[in-house]
Coordinates of N, CA, C and O in Angstrom, one line a residue:
X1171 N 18.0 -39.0 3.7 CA 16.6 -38.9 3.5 C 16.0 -37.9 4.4 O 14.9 -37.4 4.1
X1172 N 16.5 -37.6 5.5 CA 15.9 -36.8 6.6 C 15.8 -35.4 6.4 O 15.0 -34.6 6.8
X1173 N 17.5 -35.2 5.1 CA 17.3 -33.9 5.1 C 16.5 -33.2 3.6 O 16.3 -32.1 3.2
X1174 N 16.4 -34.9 3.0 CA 15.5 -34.1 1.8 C 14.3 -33.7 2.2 O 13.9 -32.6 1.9
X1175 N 13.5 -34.6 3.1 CA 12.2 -34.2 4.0 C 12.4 -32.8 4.3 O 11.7 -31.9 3.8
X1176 N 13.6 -32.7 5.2 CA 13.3 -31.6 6.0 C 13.1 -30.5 4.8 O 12.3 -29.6 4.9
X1177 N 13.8 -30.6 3.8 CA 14.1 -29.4 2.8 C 12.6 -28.9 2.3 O 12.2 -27.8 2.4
X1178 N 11.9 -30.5 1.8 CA 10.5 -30.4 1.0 C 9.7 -29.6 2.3 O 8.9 -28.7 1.8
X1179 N 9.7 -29.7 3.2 CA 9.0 -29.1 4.3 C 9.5 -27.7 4.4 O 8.7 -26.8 4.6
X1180 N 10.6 -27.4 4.5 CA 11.0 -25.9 4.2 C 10.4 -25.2 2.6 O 10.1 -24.0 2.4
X1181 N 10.5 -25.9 2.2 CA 10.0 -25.6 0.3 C 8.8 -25.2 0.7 O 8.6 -24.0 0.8
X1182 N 7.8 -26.2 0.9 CA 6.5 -26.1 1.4 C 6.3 -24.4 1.9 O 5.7 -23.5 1.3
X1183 N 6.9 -24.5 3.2 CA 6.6 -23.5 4.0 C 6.7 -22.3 3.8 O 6.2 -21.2 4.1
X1184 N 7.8 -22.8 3.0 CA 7.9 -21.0 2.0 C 7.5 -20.6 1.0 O 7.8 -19.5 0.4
X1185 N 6.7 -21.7 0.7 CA 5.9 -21.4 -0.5 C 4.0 -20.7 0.3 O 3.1 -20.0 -0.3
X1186 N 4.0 -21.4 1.6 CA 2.9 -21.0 1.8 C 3.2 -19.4 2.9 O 2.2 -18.7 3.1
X1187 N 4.2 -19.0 3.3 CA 4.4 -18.2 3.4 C 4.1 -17.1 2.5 O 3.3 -16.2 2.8
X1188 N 4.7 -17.1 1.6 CA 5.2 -16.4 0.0 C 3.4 -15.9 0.0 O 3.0 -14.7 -0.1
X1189 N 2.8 -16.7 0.1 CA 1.6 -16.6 -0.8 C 0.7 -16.4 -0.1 O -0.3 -16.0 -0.7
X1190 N 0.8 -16.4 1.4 CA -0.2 -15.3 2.4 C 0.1 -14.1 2.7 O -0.6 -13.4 3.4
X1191 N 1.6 -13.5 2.0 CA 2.4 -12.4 2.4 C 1.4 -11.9 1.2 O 0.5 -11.1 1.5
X1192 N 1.5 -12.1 -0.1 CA 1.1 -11.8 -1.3 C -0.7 -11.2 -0.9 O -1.2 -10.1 -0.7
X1193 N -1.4 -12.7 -1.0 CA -2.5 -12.0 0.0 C -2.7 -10.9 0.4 O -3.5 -10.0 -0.1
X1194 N -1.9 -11.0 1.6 CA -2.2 -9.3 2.6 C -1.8 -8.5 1.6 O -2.8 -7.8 1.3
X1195 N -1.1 -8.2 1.0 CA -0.9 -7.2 -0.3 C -2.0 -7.1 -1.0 O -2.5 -6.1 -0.9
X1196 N -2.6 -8.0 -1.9 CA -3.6 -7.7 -2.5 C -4.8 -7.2 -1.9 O -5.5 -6.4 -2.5
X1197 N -5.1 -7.6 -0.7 CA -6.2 -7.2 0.4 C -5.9 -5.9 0.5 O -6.7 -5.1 0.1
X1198 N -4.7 -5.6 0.8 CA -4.4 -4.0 1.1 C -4.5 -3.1 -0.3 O -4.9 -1.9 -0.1
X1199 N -4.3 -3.3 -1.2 CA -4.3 -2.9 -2.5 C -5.8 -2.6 -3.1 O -6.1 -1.7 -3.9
X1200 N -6.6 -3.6 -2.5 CA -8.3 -4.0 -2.9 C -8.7 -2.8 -2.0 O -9.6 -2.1 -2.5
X1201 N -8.2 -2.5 -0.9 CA -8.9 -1.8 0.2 C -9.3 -0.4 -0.6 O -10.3 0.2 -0.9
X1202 N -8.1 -0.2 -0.9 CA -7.4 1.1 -1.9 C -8.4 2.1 -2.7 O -8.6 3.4 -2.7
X1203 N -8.9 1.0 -3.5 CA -10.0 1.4 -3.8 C -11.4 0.8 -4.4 O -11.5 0.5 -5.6
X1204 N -12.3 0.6 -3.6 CA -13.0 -0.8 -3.5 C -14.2 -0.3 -4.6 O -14.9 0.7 -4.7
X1205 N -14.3 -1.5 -5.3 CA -15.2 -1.4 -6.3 C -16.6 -1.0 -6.4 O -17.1 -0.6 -7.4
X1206 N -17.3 -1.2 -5.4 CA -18.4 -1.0 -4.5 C -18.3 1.1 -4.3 O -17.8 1.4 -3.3
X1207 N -18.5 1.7 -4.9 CA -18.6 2.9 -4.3 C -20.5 3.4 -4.2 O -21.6 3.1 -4.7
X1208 N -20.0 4.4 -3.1 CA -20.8 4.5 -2.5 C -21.6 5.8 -2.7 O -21.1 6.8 -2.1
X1209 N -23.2 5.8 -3.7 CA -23.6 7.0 -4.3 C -23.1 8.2 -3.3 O -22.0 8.7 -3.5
X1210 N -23.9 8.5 -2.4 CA -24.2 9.5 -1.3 C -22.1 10.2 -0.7 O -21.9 11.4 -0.5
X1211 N -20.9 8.9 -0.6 CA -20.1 9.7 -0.8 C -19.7 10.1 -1.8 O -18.9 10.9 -1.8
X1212 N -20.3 9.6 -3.6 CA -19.5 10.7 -4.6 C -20.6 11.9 -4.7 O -20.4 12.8 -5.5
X1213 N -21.5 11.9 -4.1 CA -22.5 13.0 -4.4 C -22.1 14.1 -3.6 O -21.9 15.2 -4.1
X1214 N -22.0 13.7 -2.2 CA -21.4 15.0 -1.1 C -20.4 15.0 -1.1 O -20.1 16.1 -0.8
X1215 N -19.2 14.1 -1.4 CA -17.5 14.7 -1.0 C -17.5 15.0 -2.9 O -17.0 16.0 -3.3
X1216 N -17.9 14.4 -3.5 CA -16.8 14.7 -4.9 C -17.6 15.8 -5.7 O -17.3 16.1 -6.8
X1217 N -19.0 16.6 -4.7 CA -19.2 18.0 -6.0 C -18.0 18.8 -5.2 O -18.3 20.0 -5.4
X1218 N -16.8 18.6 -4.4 CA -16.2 19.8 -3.9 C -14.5 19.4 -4.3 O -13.6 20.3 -4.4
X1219 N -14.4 17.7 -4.4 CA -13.1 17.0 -4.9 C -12.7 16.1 -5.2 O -13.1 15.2 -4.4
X1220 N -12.3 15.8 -5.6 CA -12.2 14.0 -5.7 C -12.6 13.3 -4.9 O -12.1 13.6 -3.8
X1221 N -13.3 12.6 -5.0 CA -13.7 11.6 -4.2 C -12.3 10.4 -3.4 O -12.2 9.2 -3.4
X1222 N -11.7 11.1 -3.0 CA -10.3 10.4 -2.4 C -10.6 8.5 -2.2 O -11.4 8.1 -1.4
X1223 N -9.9 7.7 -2.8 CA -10.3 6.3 -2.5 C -10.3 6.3 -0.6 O -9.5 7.1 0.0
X1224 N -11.1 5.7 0.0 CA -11.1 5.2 1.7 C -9.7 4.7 2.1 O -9.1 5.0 3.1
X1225 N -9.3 4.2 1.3 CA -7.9 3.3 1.6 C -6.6 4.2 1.7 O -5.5 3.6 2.0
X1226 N -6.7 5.9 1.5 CA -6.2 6.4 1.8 C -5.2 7.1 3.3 O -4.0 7.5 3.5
X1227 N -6.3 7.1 4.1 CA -6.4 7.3 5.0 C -6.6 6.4 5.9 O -6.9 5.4 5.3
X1228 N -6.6 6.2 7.3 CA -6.7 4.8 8.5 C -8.3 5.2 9.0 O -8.7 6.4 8.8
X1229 N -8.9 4.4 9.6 CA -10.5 4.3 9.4 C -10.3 5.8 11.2 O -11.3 6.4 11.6
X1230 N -9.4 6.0 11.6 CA -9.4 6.7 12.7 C -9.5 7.8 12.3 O -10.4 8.3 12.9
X1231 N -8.9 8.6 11.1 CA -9.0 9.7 10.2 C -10.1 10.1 9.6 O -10.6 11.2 9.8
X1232 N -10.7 9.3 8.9 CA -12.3 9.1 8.6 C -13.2 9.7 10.0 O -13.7 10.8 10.0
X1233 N -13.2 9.0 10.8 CA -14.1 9.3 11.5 C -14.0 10.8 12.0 O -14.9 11.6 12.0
X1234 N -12.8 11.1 12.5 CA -11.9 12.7 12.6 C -12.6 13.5 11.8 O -13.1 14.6 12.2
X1235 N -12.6 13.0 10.5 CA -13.1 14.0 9.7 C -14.5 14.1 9.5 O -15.0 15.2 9.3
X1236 N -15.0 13.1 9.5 CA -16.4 12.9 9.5 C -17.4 13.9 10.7 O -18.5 14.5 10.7
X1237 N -16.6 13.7 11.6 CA -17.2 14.0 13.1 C -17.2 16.2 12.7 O -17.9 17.1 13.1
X1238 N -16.2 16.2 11.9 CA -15.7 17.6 12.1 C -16.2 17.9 10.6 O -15.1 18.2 10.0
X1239 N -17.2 18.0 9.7 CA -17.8 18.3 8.4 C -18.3 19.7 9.0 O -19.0 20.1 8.0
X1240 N -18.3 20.3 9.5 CA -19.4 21.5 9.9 C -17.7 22.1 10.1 O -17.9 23.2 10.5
X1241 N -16.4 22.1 10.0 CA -15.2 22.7 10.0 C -14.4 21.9 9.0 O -13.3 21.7 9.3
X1242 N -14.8 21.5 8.0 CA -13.7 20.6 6.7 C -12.9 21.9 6.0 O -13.3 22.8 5.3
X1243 N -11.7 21.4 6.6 CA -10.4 22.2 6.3 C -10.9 23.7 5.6 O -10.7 24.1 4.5
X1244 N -11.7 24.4 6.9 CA -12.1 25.6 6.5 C -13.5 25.5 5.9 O -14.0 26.7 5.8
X1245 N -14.1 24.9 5.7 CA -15.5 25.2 4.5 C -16.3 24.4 5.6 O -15.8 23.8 6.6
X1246 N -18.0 24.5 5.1 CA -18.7 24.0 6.2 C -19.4 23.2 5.0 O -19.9 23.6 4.0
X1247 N -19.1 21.8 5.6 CA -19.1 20.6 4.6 C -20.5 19.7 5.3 O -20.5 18.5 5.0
X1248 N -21.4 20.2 6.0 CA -21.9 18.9 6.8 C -23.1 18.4 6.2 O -24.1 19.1 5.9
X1249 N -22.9 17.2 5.9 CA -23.9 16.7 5.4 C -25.5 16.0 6.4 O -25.8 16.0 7.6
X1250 N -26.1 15.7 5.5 CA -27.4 15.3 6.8 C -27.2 13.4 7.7 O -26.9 12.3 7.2
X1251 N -27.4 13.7 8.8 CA -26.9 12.5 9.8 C -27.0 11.3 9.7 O -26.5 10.5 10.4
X1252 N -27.9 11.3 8.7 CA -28.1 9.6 7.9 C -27.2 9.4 6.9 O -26.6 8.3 6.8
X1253 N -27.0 10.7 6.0 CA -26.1 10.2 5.3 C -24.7 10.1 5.6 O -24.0 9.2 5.3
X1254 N -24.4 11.2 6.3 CA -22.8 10.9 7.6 C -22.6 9.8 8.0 O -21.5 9.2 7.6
X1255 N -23.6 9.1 8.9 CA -23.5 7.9 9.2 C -23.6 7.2 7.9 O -22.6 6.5 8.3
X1256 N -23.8 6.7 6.9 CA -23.9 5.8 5.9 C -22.2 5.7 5.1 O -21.6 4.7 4.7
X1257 N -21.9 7.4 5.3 CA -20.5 7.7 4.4 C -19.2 6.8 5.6 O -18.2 6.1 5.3
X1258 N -19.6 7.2 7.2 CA -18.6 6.9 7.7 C -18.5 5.5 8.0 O -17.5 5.0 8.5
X1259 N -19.9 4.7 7.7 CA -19.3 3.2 7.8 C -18.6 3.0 6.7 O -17.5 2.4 6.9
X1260 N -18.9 3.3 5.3 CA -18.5 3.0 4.2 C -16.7 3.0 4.3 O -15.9 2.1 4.1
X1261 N -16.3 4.2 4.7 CA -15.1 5.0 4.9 C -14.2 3.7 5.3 O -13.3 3.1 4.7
X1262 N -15.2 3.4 6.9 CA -14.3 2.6 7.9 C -14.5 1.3 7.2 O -13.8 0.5 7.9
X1263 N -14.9 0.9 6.5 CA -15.4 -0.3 6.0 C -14.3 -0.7 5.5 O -13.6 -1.8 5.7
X1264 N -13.8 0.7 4.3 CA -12.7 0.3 3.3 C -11.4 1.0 3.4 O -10.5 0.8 2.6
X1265 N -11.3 2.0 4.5 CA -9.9 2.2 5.1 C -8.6 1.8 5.1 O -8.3 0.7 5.5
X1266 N -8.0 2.4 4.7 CA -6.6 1.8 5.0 C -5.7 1.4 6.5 O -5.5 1.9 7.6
X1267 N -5.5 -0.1 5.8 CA -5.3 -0.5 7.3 C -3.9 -1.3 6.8 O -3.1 -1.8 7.5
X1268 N -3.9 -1.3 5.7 CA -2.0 -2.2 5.5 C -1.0 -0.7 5.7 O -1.4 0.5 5.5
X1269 N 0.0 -1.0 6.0 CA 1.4 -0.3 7.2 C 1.5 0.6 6.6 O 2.1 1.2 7.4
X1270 N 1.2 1.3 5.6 CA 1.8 2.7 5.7 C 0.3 3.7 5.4 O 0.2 4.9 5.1
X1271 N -0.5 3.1 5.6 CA -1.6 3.7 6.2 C -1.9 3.6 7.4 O -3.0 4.0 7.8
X1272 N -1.4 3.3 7.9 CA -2.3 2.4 9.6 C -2.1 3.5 10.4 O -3.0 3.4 11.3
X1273 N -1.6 4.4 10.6 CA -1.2 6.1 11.2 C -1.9 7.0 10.8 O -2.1 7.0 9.6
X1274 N -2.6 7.9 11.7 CA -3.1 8.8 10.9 C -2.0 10.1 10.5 O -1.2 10.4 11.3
X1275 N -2.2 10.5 9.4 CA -1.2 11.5 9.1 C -1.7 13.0 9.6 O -2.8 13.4 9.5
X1276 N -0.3 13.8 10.2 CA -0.8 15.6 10.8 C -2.5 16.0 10.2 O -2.9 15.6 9.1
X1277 N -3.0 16.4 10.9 CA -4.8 16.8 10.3 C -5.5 16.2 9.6 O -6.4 16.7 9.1
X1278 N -5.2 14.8 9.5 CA -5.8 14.1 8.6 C -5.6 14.2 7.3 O -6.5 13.8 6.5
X1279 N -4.7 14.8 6.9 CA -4.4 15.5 5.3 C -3.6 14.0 4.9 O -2.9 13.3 5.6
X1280 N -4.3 13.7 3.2 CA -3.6 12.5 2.9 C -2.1 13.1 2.5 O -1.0 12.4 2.5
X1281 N -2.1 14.6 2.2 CA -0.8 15.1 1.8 C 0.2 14.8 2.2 O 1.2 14.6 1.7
X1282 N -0.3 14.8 3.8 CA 0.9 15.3 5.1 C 1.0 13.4 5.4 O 1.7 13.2 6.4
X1283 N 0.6 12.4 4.8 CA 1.0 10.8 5.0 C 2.3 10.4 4.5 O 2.9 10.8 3.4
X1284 N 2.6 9.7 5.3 CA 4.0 9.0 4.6 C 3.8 8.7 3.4 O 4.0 9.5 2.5
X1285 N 3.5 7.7 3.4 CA 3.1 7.0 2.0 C 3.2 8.0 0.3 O 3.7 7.7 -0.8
X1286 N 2.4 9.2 0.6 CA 1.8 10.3 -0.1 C 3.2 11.0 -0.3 O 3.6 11.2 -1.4
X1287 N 3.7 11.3 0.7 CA 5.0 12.7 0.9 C 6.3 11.2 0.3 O 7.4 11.6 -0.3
X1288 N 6.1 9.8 0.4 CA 7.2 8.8 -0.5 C 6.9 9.4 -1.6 O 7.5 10.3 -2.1
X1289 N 5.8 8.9 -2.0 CA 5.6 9.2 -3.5 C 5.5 9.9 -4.4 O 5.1 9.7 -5.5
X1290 N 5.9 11.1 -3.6 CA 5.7 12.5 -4.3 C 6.7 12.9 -4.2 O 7.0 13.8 -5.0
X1291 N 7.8 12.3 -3.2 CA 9.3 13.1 -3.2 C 9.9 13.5 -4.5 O 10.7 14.5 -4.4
X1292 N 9.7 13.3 -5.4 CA 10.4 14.1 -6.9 C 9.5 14.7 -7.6 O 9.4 14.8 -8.8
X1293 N 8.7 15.2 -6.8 CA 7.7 16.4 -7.5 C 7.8 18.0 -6.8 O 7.3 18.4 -5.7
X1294 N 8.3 18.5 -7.4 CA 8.7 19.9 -7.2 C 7.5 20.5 -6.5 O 6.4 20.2 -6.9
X1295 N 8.0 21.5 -5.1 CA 7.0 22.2 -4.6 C 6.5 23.1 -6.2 O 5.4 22.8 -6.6
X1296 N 7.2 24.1 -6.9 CA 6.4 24.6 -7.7 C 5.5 24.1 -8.9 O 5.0 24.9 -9.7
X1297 N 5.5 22.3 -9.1 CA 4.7 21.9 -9.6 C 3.5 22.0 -9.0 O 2.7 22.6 -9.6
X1298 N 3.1 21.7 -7.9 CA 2.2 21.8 -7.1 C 1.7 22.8 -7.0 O 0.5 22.8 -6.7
X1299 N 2.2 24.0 -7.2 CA 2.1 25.7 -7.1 C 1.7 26.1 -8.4 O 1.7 27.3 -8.7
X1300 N 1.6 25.2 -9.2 CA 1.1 25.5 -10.8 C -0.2 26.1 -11.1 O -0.9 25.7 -10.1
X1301 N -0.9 26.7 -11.8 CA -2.2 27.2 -11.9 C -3.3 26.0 -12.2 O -4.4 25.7 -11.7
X1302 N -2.5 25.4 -13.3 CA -3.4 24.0 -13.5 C -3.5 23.0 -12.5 O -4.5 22.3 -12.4
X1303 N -2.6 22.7 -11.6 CA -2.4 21.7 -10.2 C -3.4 22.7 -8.9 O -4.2 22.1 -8.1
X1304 N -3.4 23.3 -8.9 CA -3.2 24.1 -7.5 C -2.8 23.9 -6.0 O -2.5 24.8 -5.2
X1305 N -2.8 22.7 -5.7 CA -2.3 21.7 -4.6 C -2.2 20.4 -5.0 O -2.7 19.8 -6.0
X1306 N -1.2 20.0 -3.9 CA -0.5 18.5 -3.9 C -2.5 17.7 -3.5 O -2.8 16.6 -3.9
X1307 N -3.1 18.4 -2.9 CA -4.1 17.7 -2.9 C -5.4 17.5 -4.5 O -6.5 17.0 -4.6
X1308 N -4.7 17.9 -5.2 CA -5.8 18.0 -6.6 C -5.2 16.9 -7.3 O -4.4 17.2 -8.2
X1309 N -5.4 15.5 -7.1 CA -4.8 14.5 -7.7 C -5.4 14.4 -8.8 O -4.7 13.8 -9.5
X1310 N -6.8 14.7 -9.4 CA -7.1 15.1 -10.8 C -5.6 15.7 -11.8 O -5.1 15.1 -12.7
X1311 N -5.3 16.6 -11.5 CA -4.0 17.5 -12.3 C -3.1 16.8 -12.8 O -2.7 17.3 -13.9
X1312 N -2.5 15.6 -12.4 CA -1.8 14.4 -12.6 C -1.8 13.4 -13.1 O -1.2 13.1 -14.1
X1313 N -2.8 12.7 -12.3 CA -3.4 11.1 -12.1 C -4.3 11.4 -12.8 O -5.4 11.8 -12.2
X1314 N -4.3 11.3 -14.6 CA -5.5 11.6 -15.5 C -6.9 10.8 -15.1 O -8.1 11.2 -15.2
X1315 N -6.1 9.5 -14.6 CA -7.8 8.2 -14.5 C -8.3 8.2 -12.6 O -8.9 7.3 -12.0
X1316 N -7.8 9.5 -11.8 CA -8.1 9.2 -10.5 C -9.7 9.3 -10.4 O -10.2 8.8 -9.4
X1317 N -10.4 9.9 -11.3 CA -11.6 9.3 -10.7 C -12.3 8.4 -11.2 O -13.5 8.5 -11.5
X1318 N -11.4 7.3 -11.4 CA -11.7 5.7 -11.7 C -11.1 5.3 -10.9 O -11.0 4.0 -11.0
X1319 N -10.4 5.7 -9.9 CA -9.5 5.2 -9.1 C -7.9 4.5 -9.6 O -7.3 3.7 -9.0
X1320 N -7.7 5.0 -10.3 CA -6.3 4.8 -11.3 C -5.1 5.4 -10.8 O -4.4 5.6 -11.8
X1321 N -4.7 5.7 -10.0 CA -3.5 6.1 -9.4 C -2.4 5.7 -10.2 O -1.3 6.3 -9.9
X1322 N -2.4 4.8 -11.1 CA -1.2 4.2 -11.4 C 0.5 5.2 -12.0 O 0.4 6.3 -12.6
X1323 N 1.7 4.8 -11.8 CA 2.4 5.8 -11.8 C 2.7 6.1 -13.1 O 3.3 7.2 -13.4
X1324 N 2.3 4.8 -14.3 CA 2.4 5.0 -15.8 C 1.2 6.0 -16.3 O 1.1 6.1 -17.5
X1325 N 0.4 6.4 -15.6 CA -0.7 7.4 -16.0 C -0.5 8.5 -15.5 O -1.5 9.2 -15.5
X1326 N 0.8 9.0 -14.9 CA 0.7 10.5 -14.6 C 1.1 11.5 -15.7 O 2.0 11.2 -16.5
X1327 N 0.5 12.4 -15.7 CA 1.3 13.6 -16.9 C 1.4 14.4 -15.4 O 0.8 14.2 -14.4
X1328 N 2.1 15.2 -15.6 CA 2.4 16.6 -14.6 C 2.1 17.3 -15.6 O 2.5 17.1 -16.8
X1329 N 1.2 18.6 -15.1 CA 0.8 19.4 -16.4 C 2.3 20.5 -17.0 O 3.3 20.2 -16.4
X1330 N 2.3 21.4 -17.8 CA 3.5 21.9 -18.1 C 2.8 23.4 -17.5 O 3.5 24.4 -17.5

């Protein structure tokens, strides 16, 4: 009898285990890209690119970059200081913070992230070098539904 207890109580536990592990996955997933967007960042980041989901990057990156808009990877990107501040709580709000975002990646480039350089490992540098792609950063070229936030890997075409 002692050890069916003990068992139902292992059953138990790994059933409630199981299912807060799952949790943090969906939280991390939700972060990704949160339904809530935010006018002022698709007005100033997305007339120049995708509006990259927040959950891309770790809320440390965000701010990196935010701080540094008057030097965005070459171009002078700076928006007015109410709205900076508005974009960079938003950013940190919905940041990526489950494990393979939690690092910020070399320059803050989502390119140069682990996660990004996994998922791209079977994509040829001269796909990326394509006229229609132009960079591993144009996730439009690909990811037909990315600016619905669709990343999914059954919706990519690679252009020809």
């Amino acid at each position: 009898m002692k050890d069916f207890i003990s068992m139902l109580v292992l059953t138990a536990l790994t059933y409630v285990a199981v299912g807060a592990a799952s949790q943090l996955a969906m939280a991390d997933s939700a972060n990704r890209i949160p339904v809530e967007r935010l006018p002022s960042y698709q007005a100033e980041c997305a007339s120049c690119h995708l509006a990259y989901p927040p959950g891309f990057l770790p809320a440390q990156s965000w701010s990196s970059i935010m701080s540094g808009l008057s030097k965005h990877y070459g171009t002078d990107a700076s928006v007015e200081p109410k709205d900076a501040a508005e974009i960079l709580a938003w950013l940190k709000r919905y940041a990526g913070s489950y494990k393979r975002v939690k690092e910020a990646p070399p320059e803050n480039r989502i390119t140069q992230s682990y996660w990004f350089q996994k998922k791209h490992r079977k994509i040829g540098v001269e796909d990326f070098a394509k006229p229609s792609v132009k960079s591993a950063a144009n996730c439009n070229a690909c990811h037909r539904h990315a600016e619905q936030g669709n990343f999914d890997d059954d919706d990519v075409q690679i252009p020809r």
